[in-house]
PDB file of C-alpha atoms in Angstrom:
ATOM      1  CA  SER A  29     107.691  84.549  94.995  1.00  0.00           C
ATOM      2  CA  GLN A  30     108.001  84.703  91.097  1.00  0.00           C
ATOM      3  CA  GLN A  31     106.097  87.461  88.998  1.00  0.00           C
ATOM      4  CA  GLY A  32     106.379  86.679  85.457  1.00  0.00           C
ATOM      5  CA  GLU A  33     106.119  83.180  84.123  1.00  0.00           C
ATOM      6  CA  GLU A  34     107.898  81.983  81.032  1.00  0.00           C
ATOM      7  CA  ASP A  35     106.163  79.445  78.714  1.00  0.00           C
ATOM      8  CA  PRO A  36     107.207  77.319  76.688  1.00  0.00           C
ATOM      9  CA  GLN A  37     110.750  76.261  78.799  1.00  0.00           C
ATOM     10  CA  ALA A  38     112.657  75.214  76.747  1.00  0.00           C
ATOM     11  CA  LEU A  39     112.331  75.632  72.600  1.00  0.00           C
ATOM     12  CA  SER A  40     114.734  74.263  69.541  1.00  0.00           C
ATOM     13  CA  ILE A  41     114.688  76.051  66.183  1.00  0.00           C
ATOM     14  CA  GLN A  42     117.053  75.739  63.694  1.00  0.00           C
ATOM     15  CA  GLU A  43     119.826  78.159  62.334  1.00  0.00           C
ATOM     16  CA  GLY A  44     118.143  81.459  61.312  1.00  0.00           C
ATOM     17  CA  GLU A  45     114.138  80.749  62.228  1.00  0.00           C
ATOM     18  CA  ASN A  46     112.524  82.923  64.028  1.00  0.00           C
ATOM     19  CA  ALA A  47     112.612  82.123  67.697  1.00  0.00           C
ATOM     20  CA  THR A  48     109.166  83.443  69.869  1.00  0.00           C
ATOM     21  CA  MET A  49     108.941  83.208  73.738  1.00  0.00           C
ATOM     22  CA  ASN A  50     106.001  85.046  75.940  1.00  0.00           C
ATOM     23  CA  CYS A  51     105.713  85.680  79.569  1.00  0.00           C
ATOM     24  CA  SER A  52     102.478  86.189  81.851  1.00  0.00           C
ATOM     25  CA  TYR A  53     102.238  88.001  84.467  1.00  0.00           C
ATOM     26  CA  LYS A  54     100.097  88.591  87.767  1.00  0.00           C
ATOM     27  CA  THR A  55     100.023  92.319  89.507  1.00  0.00           C
ATOM     28  CA  SER A  56     100.795  95.974  88.011  1.00  0.00           C
ATOM     29  CA  ILE A  57     103.729  97.320  86.229  1.00  0.00           C
ATOM     30  CA  ASN A  58     105.765 100.319  86.287  1.00  0.00           C
ATOM     31  CA  ASN A  59     108.334  98.313  83.286  1.00  0.00           C
ATOM     32  CA  LEU A  60     109.076  94.242  82.181  1.00  0.00           C
ATOM     33  CA  GLN A  61     112.139  93.737  80.991  1.00  0.00           C
ATOM     34  CA  TRP A  62     114.302  90.628  79.327  1.00  0.00           C
ATOM     35  CA  TYR A  63     117.467  89.507  80.039  1.00  0.00           C
ATOM     36  CA  ARG A  64     119.457  87.136  78.443  1.00  0.00           C
ATOM     37  CA  GLN A  65     122.009  84.247  80.597  1.00  0.00           C
ATOM     38  CA  ASN A  66     124.790  82.437  79.031  1.00  0.00           C
ATOM     39  CA  SER A  67     126.421  79.063  80.956  1.00  0.00           C
ATOM     40  CA  GLY A  68     124.053  80.180  84.277  1.00  0.00           C
ATOM     41  CA  ARG A  69     126.278  83.239  85.238  1.00  0.00           C
ATOM     42  CA  GLY A  70     124.856  86.638  85.007  1.00  0.00           C
ATOM     43  CA  LEU A  71     122.097  88.109  83.783  1.00  0.00           C
ATOM     44  CA  VAL A  72     122.015  90.655  80.319  1.00  0.00           C
ATOM     45  CA  HIS A  73     120.259  92.844  80.315  1.00  0.00           C
ATOM     46  CA  LEU A  74     118.558  93.261  76.360  1.00  0.00           C
ATOM     47  CA  ILE A  75     115.509  95.303  76.715  1.00  0.00           C
ATOM     48  CA  LEU A  76     113.163  97.241  78.753  1.00  0.00           C
ATOM     49  CA  ILE A  77     109.737  97.994  77.829  1.00  0.00           C
ATOM     50  CA  ARG A  78     107.673 100.547  79.743  1.00  0.00           C
ATOM     51  CA  SER A  79     103.953 100.153  80.609  1.00  0.00           C
ATOM     52  CA  ASN A  80     102.818 102.900  78.311  1.00  0.00           C
ATOM     53  CA  GLU A  81     104.383 101.181  75.220  1.00  0.00           C
ATOM     54  CA  ARG A  82     103.005  98.813  73.181  1.00  0.00           C
ATOM     55  CA  GLU A  83     106.203  97.856  71.186  1.00  0.00           C
ATOM     56  CA  LYS A  84     109.950  97.986  71.257  1.00  0.00           C
ATOM     57  CA  HIS A  85     112.431  97.005  68.783  1.00  0.00           C
ATOM     58  CA  SER A  86     116.411  96.681  69.294  1.00  0.00           C
ATOM     59  CA  GLY A  87     118.411  94.907  66.743  1.00  0.00           C
ATOM     60  CA  ARG A  88     116.874  91.595  66.129  1.00  0.00           C
ATOM     61  CA  LEU A  89     114.672  91.561  69.209  1.00  0.00           C
ATOM     62  CA  ARG A  90     111.060  92.582  69.413  1.00  0.00           C
ATOM     63  CA  VAL A  91     109.597  93.021  72.479  1.00  0.00           C
ATOM     64  CA  THR A  92     105.135  93.510  72.578  1.00  0.00           C
ATOM     65  CA  LEU A  93     103.600  94.123  75.492  1.00  0.00           C
ATOM     66  CA  ASP A  94      99.550  93.835  76.402  1.00  0.00           C
ATOM     67  CA  THR A  95      98.728  95.241  79.944  1.00  0.00           C
ATOM     68  CA  SER A  96      94.969  94.438  79.252  1.00  0.00           C
ATOM     69  CA  LYS A  97      95.834  90.536  79.145  1.00  0.00           C
ATOM     70  CA  LYS A  98      99.392  90.727  81.432  1.00  0.00           C
ATOM     71  CA  SER A  99     101.823  89.642  79.106  1.00  0.00           C
ATOM     72  CA  SER A 100     104.955  90.140  76.991  1.00  0.00           C
ATOM     73  CA  SER A 101     106.351  88.520  74.119  1.00  0.00           C
ATOM     74  CA  LEU A 102     109.717  88.679  72.865  1.00  0.00           C
ATOM     75  CA  LEU A 103     110.838  87.737  69.214  1.00  0.00           C
ATOM     76  CA  ILE A 104     114.434  86.730  68.036  1.00  0.00           C
ATOM     77  CA  THR A 105     114.764  87.436  63.987  1.00  0.00           C
ATOM     78  CA  ALA A 106     117.135  85.512  61.862  1.00  0.00           C
ATOM     79  CA  SER A 107     118.197  83.470  64.864  1.00  0.00           C
ATOM     80  CA  ARG A 108     122.318  82.580  65.123  1.00  0.00           C
ATOM     81  CA  ALA A 109     123.954  80.214  67.632  1.00  0.00           C
ATOM     82  CA  ALA A 110     125.135  82.427  69.318  1.00  0.00           C
ATOM     83  CA  ASP A 111     121.402  83.149  70.473  1.00  0.00           C
ATOM     84  CA  THR A 112     121.688  79.996  72.435  1.00  0.00           C
ATOM     85  CA  ALA A 113     120.615  81.168  76.055  1.00  0.00           C
ATOM     86  CA  SER A 114     118.221  80.503  78.453  1.00  0.00           C
ATOM     87  CA  TYR A 115     115.791  84.148  78.769  1.00  0.00           C
ATOM     88  CA  PHE A 116     114.417  85.758  81.416  1.00  0.00           C
ATOM     89  CA  CYS A 117     111.442  87.863  81.538  1.00  0.00           C
ATOM     90  CA  ALA A 118     111.450  90.304  84.949  1.00  0.00           C
ATOM     91  CA  THR A 119     108.613  93.366  86.172  1.00  0.00           C
ATOM     92  CA  VAL A 120     108.809  96.013  88.033  1.00  0.00           C
ATOM     93  CA  ARG A 121     106.177  97.057  90.165  1.00  0.00           C
ATOM     94  CA  SER A 122     104.759 100.450  90.743  1.00  0.00           C
ATOM     95  CA  ASN A 123     106.356 101.683  93.425  1.00  0.00           C
ATOM     96  CA  ASP A 124     110.053 100.420  93.678  1.00  0.00           C
ATOM     97  CA  TYR A 125     112.950  99.641  92.078  1.00  0.00           C
ATOM     98  CA  LYS A 126     113.233  95.617  92.521  1.00  0.00           C
ATOM     99  CA  LEU A 127     112.451  93.066  90.197  1.00  0.00           C
ATOM    100  CA  SER A 128     110.513  89.721  89.461  1.00  0.00           C
ATOM    101  CA  PHE A 129     112.338  87.169  87.476  1.00  0.00           C
ATOM    102  CA  GLY A 130     110.616  84.221  86.064  1.00  0.00           C
ATOM    103  CA  ALA A 131     111.655  80.766  85.542  1.00  0.00           C
ATOM    104  CA  GLY A 132     112.941  81.678  82.064  1.00  0.00           C
ATOM    105  CA  THR A 133     113.323  79.969  78.675  1.00  0.00           C
ATOM    106  CA  THR A 134     116.262  77.471  77.203  1.00  0.00           C
ATOM    107  CA  VAL A 135     116.739  78.892  73.417  1.00  0.00           C
ATOM    108  CA  THR A 136     118.665  76.416  71.798  1.00  0.00           C
ATOM    109  CA  VAL A 137     119.777  77.353  67.833  1.00  0.00           C
ATOM    110  CA  ARG A 138     121.122  74.102  65.962  1.00  0.00           C
ATOM    111  CA  ALA A 139     123.254  75.843  63.715  1.00  0.00           C
TER     112      ALA A 139
ATOM    113  CA  GLY B   8     134.577 100.385  87.569  1.00  0.00           C
ATOM    114  CA  ALA B   9     133.226  99.344  83.943  1.00  0.00           C
ATOM    115  CA  GLY B  10     131.700  96.581  85.352  1.00  0.00           C
ATOM    116  CA  VAL B  11     130.047  95.188  88.422  1.00  0.00           C
ATOM    117  CA  SER B  12     132.786  92.874  90.100  1.00  0.00           C
ATOM    118  CA  GLN B  13     131.007  89.307  92.235  1.00  0.00           C
ATOM    119  CA  SER B  14     134.196  87.249  94.327  1.00  0.00           C
ATOM    120  CA  PRO B  15     135.223  84.980  94.736  1.00  0.00           C
ATOM    121  CA  SER B  16     134.061  82.571  91.542  1.00  0.00           C
ATOM    122  CA  ASN B  17     133.634  79.815  93.166  1.00  0.00           C
ATOM    123  CA  LYS B  18     133.937  78.784  97.195  1.00  0.00           C
ATOM    124  CA  VAL B  19     133.392  74.948  97.861  1.00  0.00           C
ATOM    125  CA  THR B  20     132.376  74.806 101.753  1.00  0.00           C
ATOM    126  CA  GLU B  21     131.386  72.520 104.245  1.00  0.00           C
ATOM    127  CA  LYS B  22     128.397  72.036 105.496  1.00  0.00           C
ATOM    128  CA  GLY B  23     128.776  73.905 109.215  1.00  0.00           C
ATOM    129  CA  LYS B  24     130.801  76.693 108.001  1.00  0.00           C
ATOM    130  CA  ASP B  25     130.260  80.449 107.524  1.00  0.00           C
ATOM    131  CA  VAL B  26     131.101  82.332 104.189  1.00  0.00           C
ATOM    132  CA  GLU B  27     130.877  85.341 102.983  1.00  0.00           C
ATOM    133  CA  LEU B  28     130.368  86.890  99.014  1.00  0.00           C
ATOM    134  CA  ARG B  29     131.375  89.841  97.620  1.00  0.00           C
ATOM    135  CA  CYS B  30     130.346  92.195  94.967  1.00  0.00           C
ATOM    136  CA  ASP B  31     132.021  95.492  93.644  1.00  0.00           C
ATOM    137  CA  PRO B  32     128.997  97.544  92.177  1.00  0.00           C
ATOM    138  CA  ILE B  33     129.246  99.860  89.332  1.00  0.00           C
ATOM    139  CA  SER B  34     130.566 103.085  90.362  1.00  0.00           C
ATOM    140  CA  GLY B  35     128.088 105.538  90.488  1.00  0.00           C
ATOM    141  CA  HIS B  36     125.600 102.988  90.780  1.00  0.00           C
ATOM    142  CA  THR B  37     123.243 103.606  94.016  1.00  0.00           C
ATOM    143  CA  ALA B  38     120.944 100.423  94.046  1.00  0.00           C
ATOM    144  CA  LEU B  39     122.395  97.352  95.070  1.00  0.00           C
ATOM    145  CA  TYR B  40     121.019  94.046  94.704  1.00  0.00           C
ATOM    146  CA  TRP B  41     121.660  90.593  95.489  1.00  0.00           C
ATOM    147  CA  TYR B  42     119.274  87.250  94.349  1.00  0.00           C
ATOM    148  CA  ARG B  43     120.443  83.092  93.953  1.00  0.00           C
ATOM    149  CA  GLN B  44     119.652  81.137  91.524  1.00  0.00           C
ATOM    150  CA  SER B  45     119.203  77.128  92.038  1.00  0.00           C
ATOM    151  CA  LEU B  46     120.213  75.422  89.072  1.00  0.00           C
ATOM    152  CA  GLY B  47     117.167  75.272  86.442  1.00  0.00           C
ATOM    153  CA  GLN B  48     114.895  77.513  88.329  1.00  0.00           C
ATOM    154  CA  GLY B  49     114.538  81.499  88.053  1.00  0.00           C
ATOM    155  CA  LEU B  50     116.412  84.310  90.448  1.00  0.00           C
ATOM    156  CA  GLU B  51     115.215  84.468  93.909  1.00  0.00           C
ATOM    157  CA  PHE B  52     115.143  87.783  95.047  1.00  0.00           C
ATOM    158  CA  LEU B  53     117.649  88.251  98.442  1.00  0.00           C
ATOM    159  CA  ILE B  54     117.700  91.741  99.668  1.00  0.00           C
ATOM    160  CA  TYR B  55     117.941  95.226  98.035  1.00  0.00           C
ATOM    161  CA  PHE B  56     120.052  98.465  99.435  1.00  0.00           C
ATOM    162  CA  GLN B  57     118.695 101.785  98.191  1.00  0.00           C
ATOM    163  CA  GLY B  58     121.091 104.294  98.404  1.00  0.00           C
ATOM    164  CA  ASN B  59     120.791 105.579 102.212  1.00  0.00           C
ATOM    165  CA  SER B  60     117.771 104.032 102.835  1.00  0.00           C
ATOM    166  CA  ALA B  61     117.354 100.825 104.973  1.00  0.00           C
ATOM    167  CA  PRO B  62     117.498  97.939 102.895  1.00  0.00           C
ATOM    168  CA  ASP B  63     114.817  95.642 101.787  1.00  0.00           C
ATOM    169  CA  LYS B  64     115.654  92.669 103.214  1.00  0.00           C
ATOM    170  CA  SER B  65     112.426  90.370 102.729  1.00  0.00           C
ATOM    171  CA  GLY B  66     114.469  87.736 100.298  1.00  0.00           C
ATOM    172  CA  LEU B  67     116.343  86.982 102.812  1.00  0.00           C
ATOM    173  CA  PRO B  68     115.641  82.764 103.381  1.00  0.00           C
ATOM    174  CA  SER B  69     116.561  82.695 107.567  1.00  0.00           C
ATOM    175  CA  ASP B  70     118.183  84.319 109.452  1.00  0.00           C
ATOM    176  CA  ARG B  71     121.541  83.037 108.774  1.00  0.00           C
ATOM    177  CA  PHE B  72     122.055  85.208 105.287  1.00  0.00           C
ATOM    178  CA  SER B  73     122.974  88.531 106.078  1.00  0.00           C
ATOM    179  CA  ALA B  74     124.369  91.464 104.077  1.00  0.00           C
ATOM    180  CA  GLU B  75     125.581  95.103 104.422  1.00  0.00           C
ATOM    181  CA  ARG B  76     127.058  97.647 102.541  1.00  0.00           C
ATOM    182  CA  THR B  77     130.027  99.398 103.444  1.00  0.00           C
ATOM    183  CA  GLY B  78     130.362 103.067 102.401  1.00  0.00           C
ATOM    184  CA  GLY B  79     126.997 103.089  99.660  1.00  0.00           C
ATOM    185  CA  SER B  80     129.164 101.222  97.764  1.00  0.00           C
ATOM    186  CA  VAL B  81     131.228  97.023  98.157  1.00  0.00           C
ATOM    187  CA  SER B  82     128.180  94.873  99.583  1.00  0.00           C
ATOM    188  CA  THR B  83     129.338  91.453 101.297  1.00  0.00           C
ATOM    189  CA  LEU B  84     126.541  88.708 101.614  1.00  0.00           C
ATOM    190  CA  THR B  85     127.301  86.237 105.356  1.00  0.00           C
ATOM    191  CA  ILE B  86     125.814  82.978 105.046  1.00  0.00           C
ATOM    192  CA  GLN B  87     126.429  81.286 108.353  1.00  0.00           C
ATOM    193  CA  ARG B  88     126.424  77.827 109.396  1.00  0.00           C
ATOM    194  CA  THR B  89     125.554  77.186 105.337  1.00  0.00           C
ATOM    195  CA  GLN B  90     123.051  74.651 104.428  1.00  0.00           C
ATOM    196  CA  GLN B  91     123.840  71.523 101.660  1.00  0.00           C
ATOM    197  CA  GLU B  92     120.134  73.916 100.150  1.00  0.00           C
ATOM    198  CA  ASP B  93     122.435  77.339 100.319  1.00  0.00           C
ATOM    199  CA  SER B  94     124.019  76.205  97.675  1.00  0.00           C
ATOM    200  CA  ALA B  95     123.640  77.708  94.368  1.00  0.00           C
ATOM    201  CA  VAL B  96     124.694  80.282  92.423  1.00  0.00           C
ATOM    202  CA  TYR B  97     124.632  84.351  94.414  1.00  0.00           C
ATOM    203  CA  LEU B  98     123.694  86.724  91.841  1.00  0.00           C
ATOM    204  CA  CYS B  99     125.309  90.805  92.685  1.00  0.00           C
ATOM    205  CA  ALA B 100     123.717  93.292  90.388  1.00  0.00           C
ATOM    206  CA  SER B 101     123.409  97.028  90.804  1.00  0.00           C
ATOM    207  CA  SER B 102     121.491 100.004  89.077  1.00  0.00           C
ATOM    208  CA  LEU B 103     120.610 103.509  88.747  1.00  0.00           C
ATOM    209  CA  GLU B 104     117.306 105.381  90.315  1.00  0.00           C
ATOM    210  CA  GLY B 105     115.003 107.426  90.002  1.00  0.00           C
ATOM    211  CA  ARG B 106     114.433 108.296  86.057  1.00  0.00           C
ATOM    212  CA  PHE B 107     117.719 107.554  84.613  1.00  0.00           C
ATOM    213  CA  TRP B 108     116.840 103.178  85.580  1.00  0.00           C
ATOM    214  CA  ASN B 109     117.241 101.162  82.833  1.00  0.00           C
ATOM    215  CA  GLY B 110     117.406  97.771  84.330  1.00  0.00           C
ATOM    216  CA  TYR B 111     120.131  95.954  86.732  1.00  0.00           C
ATOM    217  CA  THR B 112     124.053  95.146  85.101  1.00  0.00           C
ATOM    218  CA  PHE B 113     124.896  92.206  87.124  1.00  0.00           C
ATOM    219  CA  GLY B 114     127.433  90.017  87.890  1.00  0.00           C
ATOM    220  CA  SER B 115     129.459  87.231  86.967  1.00  0.00           C
ATOM    221  CA  GLY B 116     128.011  85.537  90.429  1.00  0.00           C
ATOM    222  CA  THR B 117     129.691  82.870  92.797  1.00  0.00           C
ATOM    223  CA  ARG B 118     128.934  80.080  92.573  1.00  0.00           C
ATOM    224  CA  LEU B 119     128.813  78.215  96.111  1.00  0.00           C
ATOM    225  CA  THR B 120     129.130  74.144  96.962  1.00  0.00           C
ATOM    226  CA  VAL B 121     128.415  73.383 100.551  1.00  0.00           C
ATOM    227  CA  VAL B 122     129.135  69.965 100.878  1.00  0.00           C
TER     228      VAL B 122
END
């Protein structure tokens, strides 16, 4: 069963704008991760945030985590056409390494 | 190797036939995972091999699905008597474990089409 739910399901923005997507989950977690998928094939790990962290940055990516609300957000700043992809959040519970994925947000960046 | 390698990249098979999908994880990664993704959907967990422990098979959808990992390295996912609903992209991932764990590295997947 899916642990995370992304919102929105789809997002279309102009190049240069920021893209924000949210993820909600149900059970306690050890960490939460975001992945990107191009063309329906392999996923690429973007960023990992641990349950005791509130915010993390990596290049143009900013991730927040609110464990009291069981939610996370991914912000992509100054978007580029190459950011067009599906983005998935995934959670790890405290007792194993198994990732539970949400259904993803499809982001389209228009040139 | 440098990345997770999966083969074949595409497989078309007739309903009722058996198929084998192969995954070569990153050298030194002790954990290996299989997921599948149906068109436009999220990833569905299938099975997880963790070091020398018994695999977590809780995600396998039926007894037609099985997987093995030989020598703690290469893994094979076998689907017997394939059905049309088995059509999906099958993704393999590997990772370190313990305090070095930092998420999964995925292969490019095998797109299985059952006709």
